[in-house]
XYZ file of C-alpha atoms in Angstrom:
632
model
C 25.730 14.087 0.364
C 27.652 11.450 -1.874
C 27.580 11.978 -5.583
C 26.199 9.032 -7.438
C 28.321 9.910 -10.507
C 31.493 9.103 -8.454
C 30.153 6.058 -6.672
C 32.121 3.139 -8.418
C 29.828 0.424 -7.143
C 26.773 2.259 -8.589
C 28.627 3.107 -11.933
C 29.346 -0.738 -12.115
C 25.728 -1.747 -11.430
C 24.398 0.597 -13.914
C 27.022 -0.563 -16.390
C 25.842 -4.053 -15.998
C 22.145 -3.004 -15.959
C 22.670 -1.220 -19.356
C 24.603 -4.019 -21.101
C 22.570 -4.488 -24.348
C 21.580 -7.844 -25.704
C 23.955 -9.370 -28.303
C 20.895 -9.545 -30.635
C 19.752 -6.414 -32.576
C 16.377 -7.588 -33.476
C 13.594 -5.026 -33.400
C 10.277 -5.105 -31.506
C 7.788 -7.089 -33.617
C 4.275 -5.896 -33.949
C 1.489 -8.597 -33.533
C -0.844 -8.772 -36.629
C -3.553 -10.756 -34.649
C -6.285 -8.220 -33.730
C -8.540 -10.824 -32.321
C -10.885 -8.901 -29.853
C -10.748 -11.917 -27.451
C -7.129 -11.276 -26.706
C -7.829 -8.862 -23.994
C -4.534 -7.469 -22.135
C -5.888 -6.858 -18.625
C -3.949 -3.830 -17.140
C -5.180 -3.806 -13.620
C -3.645 -2.302 -10.523
C -6.630 -3.977 -8.580
C -5.454 -6.322 -5.791
C -8.565 -8.271 -6.218
C -8.594 -11.423 -8.015
C -12.306 -12.600 -8.124
C -13.522 -15.830 -9.117
C -15.635 -14.369 -11.686
C -12.695 -12.779 -13.317
C -10.900 -16.173 -13.643
C -14.119 -17.518 -15.221
C -14.213 -14.712 -17.817
C -10.254 -15.165 -18.731
C -10.078 -16.031 -22.472
C -8.588 -19.611 -23.125
C -6.326 -18.040 -25.803
C -2.700 -18.542 -24.478
C -1.759 -15.163 -25.933
C -4.055 -13.514 -23.384
C -1.803 -11.848 -20.851
C -2.110 -9.728 -17.725
C 0.294 -6.865 -17.415
C 1.042 -4.021 -15.117
C 1.356 -0.563 -16.265
C 4.079 1.852 -15.342
C 1.829 4.827 -14.932
C -1.934 5.522 -14.732
C -1.816 7.064 -18.249
C -0.261 4.104 -19.732
C -2.986 1.742 -18.106
C -5.804 3.276 -19.767
C -3.998 3.764 -23.029
C -3.158 0.108 -23.226
C -6.756 -0.854 -23.363
C -7.818 1.357 -26.089
C -7.053 -1.010 -28.920
C -6.292 -4.752 -29.009
C -3.839 -4.343 -31.537
C -1.773 -1.869 -29.511
C -2.213 -4.084 -26.463
C -0.854 -6.945 -28.342
C 2.395 -5.264 -28.776
C 5.207 -6.491 -26.594
C 8.983 -6.078 -26.408
C 10.959 -8.839 -27.783
C 13.532 -10.618 -25.790
C 16.254 -9.306 -27.849
C 15.680 -5.651 -27.127
C 14.410 -5.873 -23.580
C 15.535 -7.537 -20.308
C 13.504 -9.014 -17.461
C 12.172 -5.614 -16.666
C 11.069 -4.804 -20.302
C 13.570 -2.038 -20.374
C 14.376 0.241 -23.460
C 18.306 -0.384 -23.105
C 19.217 2.653 -25.447
C 16.763 4.970 -23.759
C 17.611 4.001 -20.507
C 21.282 4.561 -21.120
C 20.509 8.066 -22.441
C 18.467 8.813 -19.435
C 21.025 7.855 -16.786
C 23.866 9.640 -18.748
C 21.923 12.824 -18.846
C 21.131 12.476 -15.076
C 24.739 12.001 -14.226
C 25.762 15.048 -16.261
C 23.195 17.376 -14.574
C 24.642 16.440 -10.959
C 21.583 18.073 -9.447
C 21.067 17.211 -5.728
C 18.685 14.277 -5.023
C 16.536 16.479 -2.868
C 15.489 17.864 -5.986
C 13.128 15.380 -7.982
C 12.431 15.264 -11.663
C 8.614 15.472 -11.940
C 6.179 16.481 -14.512
C 2.739 15.561 -15.545
C 2.284 12.782 -17.987
C 0.996 13.684 -21.576
C -1.550 11.663 -23.441
C 1.035 10.717 -25.862
C 3.521 9.213 -23.635
C 5.854 6.656 -24.907
C 7.468 3.769 -23.095
C 11.085 4.670 -22.169
C 11.532 4.172 -18.488
C 12.321 1.249 -16.310
C 9.268 0.019 -14.454
C 8.772 -3.243 -12.932
C 4.989 -4.150 -12.481
C 4.063 -7.098 -10.577
C 0.576 -8.658 -11.350
C -1.131 -11.857 -10.735
C 0.530 -14.712 -12.814
C 2.696 -12.326 -14.802
C 6.067 -13.370 -16.226
C 9.019 -11.353 -16.623
C 8.300 -10.953 -20.392
C 5.111 -9.073 -19.440
C 6.855 -6.388 -17.512
C 7.147 -3.134 -19.497
C 7.920 0.375 -19.005
C 6.820 3.928 -19.194
C 8.049 7.069 -17.489
C 6.912 10.560 -16.602
C 8.622 13.245 -18.791
C 11.165 15.088 -16.563
C 10.825 18.624 -15.326
C 13.071 19.699 -12.558
C 11.260 20.781 -9.365
C 12.954 22.429 -6.493
C 11.640 20.907 -3.217
C 11.942 23.375 -0.312
C 13.874 22.202 2.582
C 11.947 21.362 5.929
C 14.762 21.137 8.231
C 16.923 18.211 9.275
C 16.074 14.979 7.427
C 18.533 12.870 9.418
C 17.951 11.012 12.561
C 14.968 9.940 14.523
C 12.595 12.715 13.495
C 9.180 10.822 14.428
C 9.841 8.920 17.704
C 6.113 8.651 18.458
C 4.912 7.880 14.861
C 2.987 10.089 12.350
C 0.898 9.834 9.223
C 1.861 12.105 6.230
C 0.428 12.647 2.776
C 2.809 12.385 -0.274
C 4.333 15.787 -1.485
C 2.843 17.412 -4.397
C 5.158 19.727 -6.455
C 4.681 23.328 -6.045
C 3.220 23.196 -2.597
C 4.631 25.391 0.218
C 6.022 23.500 3.047
C 6.497 24.075 6.887
C 10.183 24.268 7.959
C 9.368 21.845 10.988
C 9.300 18.241 9.627
C 6.703 17.364 12.405
C 4.155 20.079 11.395
C 4.715 19.697 7.647
C 1.845 17.513 6.503
C 3.491 16.023 3.593
C 6.704 13.963 2.818
C 8.704 12.805 -0.157
C 10.257 9.511 -0.806
C 13.683 10.902 -0.262
C 12.606 12.072 3.156
C 11.225 8.912 4.033
C 14.385 6.713 2.984
C 16.978 9.115 4.593
C 19.518 7.500 2.150
C 22.704 9.296 3.556
C 22.579 7.301 6.862
C 20.575 4.314 5.553
C 22.450 0.910 6.342
C 19.954 -1.642 5.527
C 16.496 -1.358 3.739
C 13.694 -3.721 3.294
C 11.555 -2.319 0.449
C 8.186 -3.919 -0.560
C 6.085 -2.926 -3.415
C 3.268 -4.105 -5.895
C 4.924 -2.072 -8.643
C 8.479 -0.859 -9.157
C 9.968 1.996 -11.051
C 13.597 1.132 -10.708
C 14.950 3.768 -12.796
C 13.394 6.306 -10.491
C 14.037 4.444 -7.120
C 17.771 3.353 -7.445
C 19.220 6.806 -7.644
C 17.472 7.584 -4.193
C 19.511 4.826 -2.532
C 23.236 4.415 -1.860
C 23.363 1.161 -4.094
C 26.336 -0.679 -3.115
C 26.676 0.811 0.368
C 23.283 0.159 1.543
C 22.131 -3.404 1.876
C 18.818 -3.840 0.113
C 16.222 -6.520 0.420
C 13.409 -6.191 -2.230
C 10.189 -7.925 -1.436
C 8.447 -8.458 -4.661
C 5.917 -10.844 -6.467
C 7.120 -13.983 -7.850
C 4.224 -16.352 -8.347
C 6.156 -18.770 -10.957
C 9.530 -20.305 -10.670
C 10.548 -18.806 -14.034
C 9.508 -15.326 -12.701
C 11.562 -15.700 -9.575
C 14.622 -16.902 -11.335
C 14.583 -14.247 -14.004
C 14.334 -11.465 -11.223
C 16.903 -13.038 -9.216
C 19.399 -13.129 -12.154
C 18.745 -9.499 -12.828
C 19.130 -8.292 -9.277
C 22.336 -10.302 -9.014
C 23.930 -7.457 -10.928
C 23.308 -5.043 -8.200
C 25.926 -5.218 -5.297
C 24.591 -5.969 -1.792
C 21.023 -6.533 -3.125
C 18.819 -9.582 -2.293
C 15.214 -10.314 -3.736
C 12.726 -11.855 -1.373
C 9.557 -13.610 -2.735
C 6.614 -14.260 -0.247
C 5.130 -17.667 -0.706
C 2.308 -17.549 -3.266
C 0.771 -21.103 -3.456
C -2.472 -22.038 -5.014
C -5.058 -19.173 -4.984
C -2.428 -16.340 -3.686
C -2.105 -13.970 -6.474
C -0.751 -10.651 -5.184
C 2.165 -9.337 -3.151
C 0.474 -6.248 -2.370
C 2.273 -5.128 0.873
C 4.304 -1.897 0.751
C 6.096 -2.334 4.219
C 9.545 -0.615 4.377
C 11.975 -1.453 7.181
C 14.812 1.256 7.114
C 17.841 0.492 9.520
C 19.998 3.433 10.452
C 22.694 3.538 12.949
C 20.669 5.603 15.431
C 17.228 4.192 14.763
C 15.024 1.863 12.979
C 12.357 3.384 10.749
C 9.130 1.463 10.207
C 7.220 3.006 7.083
C 3.747 1.638 5.992
C 2.839 3.598 2.857
C -0.311 3.147 0.663
C 1.851 3.961 -2.322
C 3.865 1.453 -4.529
C 7.541 2.355 -5.361
C 6.664 4.266 -8.436
C 6.999 8.018 -9.215
C 3.427 8.962 -9.746
C 2.300 7.345 -6.484
C 4.750 9.516 -4.579
C 3.288 12.720 -6.195
C 5.460 13.214 -8.947
C 3.363 14.581 -11.908
C 0.862 16.109 -9.417
C -1.705 13.551 -10.330
C -1.956 10.787 -7.541
C -1.777 11.122 -3.751
C -0.939 8.615 -1.097
C -0.349 8.423 2.613
C 2.363 6.848 4.862
C 2.628 5.922 8.474
C 6.256 6.368 9.894
C 7.546 5.672 13.248
C 11.360 6.140 14.217
C 12.316 3.590 17.014
C 15.746 3.748 18.889
C 18.299 1.260 18.862
C 18.524 -0.823 22.143
C 21.201 0.574 24.451
C 23.744 -1.602 26.248
C 21.837 -3.359 29.151
C 18.309 -2.606 27.808
C 16.084 -5.767 26.997
C 13.844 -6.253 23.988
C 10.249 -5.770 25.144
C 7.627 -7.210 22.836
C 4.449 -5.211 21.999
C 1.508 -6.329 19.723
C 3.089 -4.218 17.101
C 6.571 -5.832 17.211
C 5.124 -9.375 17.521
C 2.907 -9.227 14.503
C 5.467 -7.304 12.439
C 7.987 -10.022 13.155
C 5.470 -12.749 12.394
C 4.590 -11.007 9.042
C 8.208 -10.685 8.098
C 8.893 -14.377 9.101
C 6.042 -15.456 6.925
C 7.495 -13.392 3.950
C 10.685 -15.187 4.282
C 12.978 -12.298 5.106
C 16.825 -13.048 5.836
C 17.544 -13.900 9.452
C 19.884 -10.733 9.704
C 16.839 -8.515 9.531
C 15.253 -10.267 12.603
C 18.711 -9.657 14.460
C 18.252 -6.012 13.750
C 14.564 -6.048 14.682
C 15.643 -7.588 18.058
C 17.953 -4.774 18.750
C 15.160 -2.161 18.100
C 13.241 -0.706 21.135
C 9.572 -0.918 20.376
C 8.331 0.562 23.541
C 6.803 3.583 21.740
C 4.478 1.067 19.701
C 2.635 0.135 22.835
C -0.397 1.945 21.636
C -0.323 0.985 17.855
C -1.581 -2.346 16.376
C 0.233 -3.979 13.355
C -2.245 -5.992 11.146
C -1.534 -8.063 8.137
C -2.894 -10.441 5.560
C -0.639 -13.437 4.840
C -1.678 -15.110 1.568
C -2.793 -18.800 1.868
C -5.422 -20.897 3.587
C -5.466 -20.687 7.342
C -7.282 -23.516 9.160
C -9.157 -23.728 12.474
C -8.204 -21.133 15.103
C -5.113 -20.093 12.961
C -7.805 -18.312 11.075
C -7.621 -15.753 13.732
C -4.033 -14.827 13.094
C -4.152 -12.769 9.959
C -6.658 -10.925 7.573
C -9.789 -9.341 9.084
C -9.870 -11.669 12.063
C -6.520 -10.494 12.974
C -7.726 -6.897 12.971
C -10.582 -8.027 15.262
C -8.239 -9.679 17.633
C -5.791 -6.852 17.595
C -8.684 -4.360 18.483
C -9.587 -6.886 21.343
C -6.122 -7.397 22.500
C -5.470 -3.499 22.793
C -8.748 -3.079 24.793
C -10.446 -1.055 22.016
C -13.500 -3.543 21.650
C -16.917 -1.861 21.521
C -20.567 -2.665 20.825
C -22.469 -1.752 17.772
C -23.328 1.874 16.819
C -19.926 3.030 15.636
C -19.410 4.974 12.388
C -17.036 3.497 9.629
C -15.448 5.527 6.515
C -13.398 3.303 4.490
C -11.390 5.041 1.771
C -10.188 2.483 -1.094
C -8.444 2.831 -4.455
C -9.662 -0.604 -5.557
C -13.228 -2.169 -5.237
C -13.542 -5.785 -5.143
C -16.518 -7.927 -5.808
C -18.209 -6.730 -2.597
C -21.153 -8.160 -0.788
C -23.177 -6.922 2.201
C -21.818 -9.960 4.112
C -18.189 -9.078 3.529
C -18.653 -5.301 4.699
C -20.610 -6.542 7.699
C -17.608 -8.778 8.550
C -15.227 -5.892 8.156
C -17.421 -3.774 10.610
C -17.685 -6.525 13.092
C -13.826 -6.835 13.028
C -13.580 -3.229 13.972
C -15.757 -4.085 16.794
C -13.363 -6.686 17.925
C -15.506 -9.595 16.671
C -13.527 -11.938 14.315
C -16.289 -14.020 13.335
C -15.202 -17.477 14.535
C -17.735 -17.606 17.472
C -20.509 -17.626 14.725
C -18.558 -20.526 12.781
C -17.624 -22.630 15.839
C -19.652 -21.511 18.751
C -18.509 -19.934 22.063
C -17.511 -23.159 23.780
C -14.826 -24.014 21.036
C -12.997 -20.483 21.125
C -10.164 -20.095 23.579
C -9.961 -16.947 25.514
C -13.365 -15.730 23.823
C -14.595 -12.279 24.841
C -17.191 -12.229 27.489
C -18.355 -8.905 26.171
C -21.851 -9.477 24.683
C -21.846 -6.177 23.039
C -18.774 -7.158 20.894
C -20.168 -10.545 20.215
C -23.597 -9.222 19.575
C -25.001 -10.480 16.058
C -24.833 -7.588 13.734
C -26.404 -7.667 10.147
C -26.241 -5.310 7.352
C -29.566 -3.641 8.154
C -28.060 -2.539 11.358
C -25.040 -0.787 10.088
C -25.951 0.294 6.370
C -26.374 3.820 7.419
C -23.006 3.735 9.567
C -20.718 2.254 6.801
C -19.372 4.644 3.976
C -17.136 3.401 1.184
C -15.256 6.271 -0.618
C -14.487 5.808 -4.359
C -14.285 8.358 -7.279
C -17.071 9.163 -9.632
C -16.324 9.208 -13.374
C -16.905 12.737 -13.436
C -14.214 13.343 -10.803
C -11.592 11.387 -12.457
C -12.343 13.131 -15.701
C -11.977 16.682 -13.876
C -8.855 15.655 -12.126
C -5.287 16.867 -12.787
C -4.532 13.666 -14.885
C -7.936 13.248 -16.483
C -9.534 9.943 -17.534
C -6.263 8.630 -19.098
C -4.566 8.722 -15.638
C -7.276 6.727 -13.734
C -5.875 3.407 -14.596
C -4.706 2.565 -10.929
C -8.185 3.331 -9.447
C -10.115 0.118 -10.071
C -13.652 -1.113 -10.051
C -15.571 -3.351 -12.384
C -19.056 -2.529 -13.785
C -20.046 -6.214 -13.878
C -19.441 -6.393 -10.040
C -21.126 -3.095 -9.468
C -24.358 -4.431 -11.366
C -24.553 -7.526 -9.177
C -27.704 -7.408 -6.931
C -25.395 -8.215 -3.967
C -23.156 -5.186 -4.477
C -23.769 -2.691 -1.447
C -24.201 0.297 -3.762
C -26.078 2.133 -0.984
C -22.955 2.659 1.104
C -20.502 4.084 -1.757
C -19.852 7.724 -1.487
C -17.902 9.938 -3.974
C -14.255 10.219 -2.963
C -12.949 13.683 -3.600
C -9.508 14.777 -2.426
C -9.130 17.757 -0.102
C -6.263 18.662 -2.519
C -8.249 19.802 -5.601
C -7.749 17.706 -8.579
C -5.736 14.832 -7.017
C -6.780 11.316 -7.438
C -6.299 9.078 -4.284
C -4.469 5.683 -4.022
C -5.160 5.741 -0.253
C -6.397 2.834 1.690
C -7.585 3.924 5.147
C -10.293 3.319 7.645
C -11.677 5.732 10.210
C -13.637 4.075 13.036
C -15.522 6.331 15.439
C -17.337 4.303 18.269
C -20.494 5.551 19.908
C -18.688 5.904 23.163
C -14.948 6.272 24.266
C -13.136 3.110 24.996
C -10.337 2.365 27.310
C -7.237 0.096 26.816
C -5.762 -2.357 29.023
C -3.883 0.299 31.048
C -7.206 2.215 31.482
C -6.222 4.935 29.057
C -9.320 6.296 27.230
C -9.552 6.679 23.305
C -12.313 8.149 21.036
C -11.554 6.497 17.821
C -8.806 4.961 15.574
C -7.720 4.969 12.169
C -6.211 2.204 9.764
C -3.462 3.155 7.231
C -2.003 0.415 5.005
C -2.246 -1.508 1.736
C -5.521 -3.224 2.257
C -8.204 -2.232 -0.187
C -12.000 -2.985 0.043
C -11.953 -6.701 -1.098
C -11.980 -10.256 0.301
C -8.683 -10.761 -1.537
C -7.174 -8.248 0.719
C -8.836 -9.076 4.043
C -9.734 -12.750 3.528
C -12.984 -14.840 3.293
C -13.977 -17.108 6.175
C -15.572 -20.473 5.130
C -16.188 -23.784 6.744
C -13.783 -26.402 5.224
C -15.881 -29.427 3.919
C -13.375 -32.074 4.888
C -12.281 -30.939 8.212
C -15.428 -29.183 9.286
C -13.150 -26.343 10.607
C -13.350 -22.656 9.792
C -10.844 -21.724 6.986
C -9.746 -18.170 6.080
C -8.710 -17.888 2.360
C -6.497 -14.913 1.724
C -5.334 -14.000 -1.948
C -3.016 -11.226 -1.045
C -0.200 -10.102 1.033
C -1.081 -6.915 2.847
C -0.137 -4.831 5.982
C -1.264 -1.812 7.938
C -1.350 -0.084 11.355
C -4.160 0.862 13.521
C -3.667 4.359 15.343
C -5.947 5.229 18.276
C -6.806 8.833 18.877
C -8.551 10.965 21.556
C -10.515 14.178 21.656
C -8.350 17.362 21.878
C -10.414 18.678 24.724
C -12.428 16.060 26.490
C -15.767 17.591 28.103
C -16.683 16.817 31.577
C -20.013 15.657 30.223
C -19.925 12.461 28.143
C -20.822 12.659 24.566
C -23.904 10.930 23.455
C -22.599 9.660 20.128
C -19.436 9.070 17.958
C -16.877 11.916 17.731
C -16.861 14.086 14.601
C -14.290 13.376 11.848
C -12.279 16.303 13.230
C -11.084 14.029 16.071
C -8.475 12.674 13.703
C -7.267 16.133 12.842
C -7.513 17.788 16.381
C -5.639 15.283 18.654
C -2.121 15.123 19.641
C -1.147 11.970 17.903
C 0.693 10.514 20.776
C 2.896 13.559 20.955
C 3.356 15.358 24.425
C 5.620 18.236 23.886
C 5.601 20.373 26.969
C 7.028 23.992 27.041
C 6.489 24.373 23.304
C 4.061 26.160 21.271
C 3.733 23.233 18.834
C 0.143 22.947 17.339
C -1.434 19.517 17.417
C -0.122 16.915 14.939
C -2.778 15.105 13.030
C -3.994 12.070 10.979
C -4.940 13.675 7.710
C -8.430 12.877 6.528
C -7.612 12.794 2.800
C -11.470 13.032 1.453
C -13.910 15.639 1.412
C -16.467 14.747 4.185
C -19.433 14.502 4.163
C -19.864 13.272 0.742
C -22.705 12.521 -1.759
C -23.766 9.196 -2.827
C -21.866 7.770 -5.716
C -24.138 6.574 -8.411
C -21.708 6.736 -11.299
C -18.387 5.232 -10.231
C -15.303 5.262 -12.102
C -14.923 1.936 -13.968
C -11.652 0.450 -14.952
C -9.945 -2.887 -14.608
C -9.270 -3.889 -18.228
C -12.902 -3.925 -19.328
C -13.577 -0.264 -20.062
C -13.470 3.310 -18.635
């Protein structure tokens, strides 16, 4: 393992990063305590029209992204404290405390601890801003980016066997590792994973990293900066924001910043996709976590999930074979504007083992006519249809979310129908206007909320659960819902359930869907499946999945998408299929008992599972945790 302290490229990058401004001005404090100057600290990916209407006209009103859950809540406790902002003289594009940053890095270099051990700790209520975190929020400029870090406490992470090479050739879903937990030495059987184990930095040649939030002081030491070619996909709504970030990252060798287009209504680059290219394999990772320390379990407060698959490099003579997964992955990366070299590497990747997986995404913007089928929840529907997983009504749907948008029963009905394989365009245009429209009347059957209200469960924590969690109320800042949305008569309160982690005291930042049809379904090759799960970045909001409307001028359907998102759909089957057909949906245990695409003959390996992160079944949630800049 290379020593960062001896890496001249990294030392030079850090030196440039730590160069202080020539001005020695101190941070001024605003004396304006006007209560209308609300600083909205919101990890929510939702950008509801009502929120825009509420925004005060005062130009000093800003929207910032917190570095930690604790800081997010603390920043809303007083308008005077919220008005404080680092001056340009004492902070960079990232809002960094230069002196504190230099001290931290020098101390870390002196310690020379192996990077398999992480600095972790639980944030205290009296945290101070001293780390380096980039937060990306709708409309934020670089001057609004500020920083807070978790206090350091060395934690020894037990080894779980080899971390190099293609460990997960058939794909797997892991929970993020929490400090202090015992671990299985077999990396396939071990249910958790660290960010270091995901990255495999020692053999990492090229990395495409995407995130809504960034904690660079935590992340960069986990990479061989200067040796690994980095493409960082981040938010850049304004030209000023993009230029400032490009200027900063120009200091890092072999690093390029990519800004997905964010025209008009598009407000959030929320995708967390990672493409990790090694000499022997390409790892595709789809986390629910941002690239910040607390999302990856440090501090023992927040948990997430990540899907990983290690795909081999094509051998000489082998041809590239397209799957639904590879096609939509490439389409999504094209839309984001990744460098051409990334597509050359993807073309040299063998995607054969993704034949039973579906890649789904939301591309920010307006998509007109039949193009509305190519992203958002209509893409989910058409992926289900293409893979042969379409079913009629009667399925059970469990949706775990960390952010609740301004929901309506109509929107949740559209999500349910998409899971069936119905994209909704048939209702908008009529069957004669849709090419390759499904003949399956069950799939196209008109379903309304009354038909599915008792089959749709949305999991979100109660205020009491957040209060009793490891981090308490002050660390619930990235779990978002708004009281004013909840109180609308159109909000489907009847389907909301309390979200409690199976790991006691943990808050969840997961975004996953568990879909259990009434009867088994067969794919295009005749293989039978019992259920499927979605894992990705998409929360329960129209911003994440899109809103299908009729365009007034063209009279064509139009899908409006505010966020960039992506995820994977994974089919599962019963561990022991009975000779007698079942009479209803599988139990939730179907996700934890099946062999997750693994066929390991002549071994005693136990089944590998998709973790179901929440306690199930769960009680109705009548007292949800409210946070989003307007109260706790």
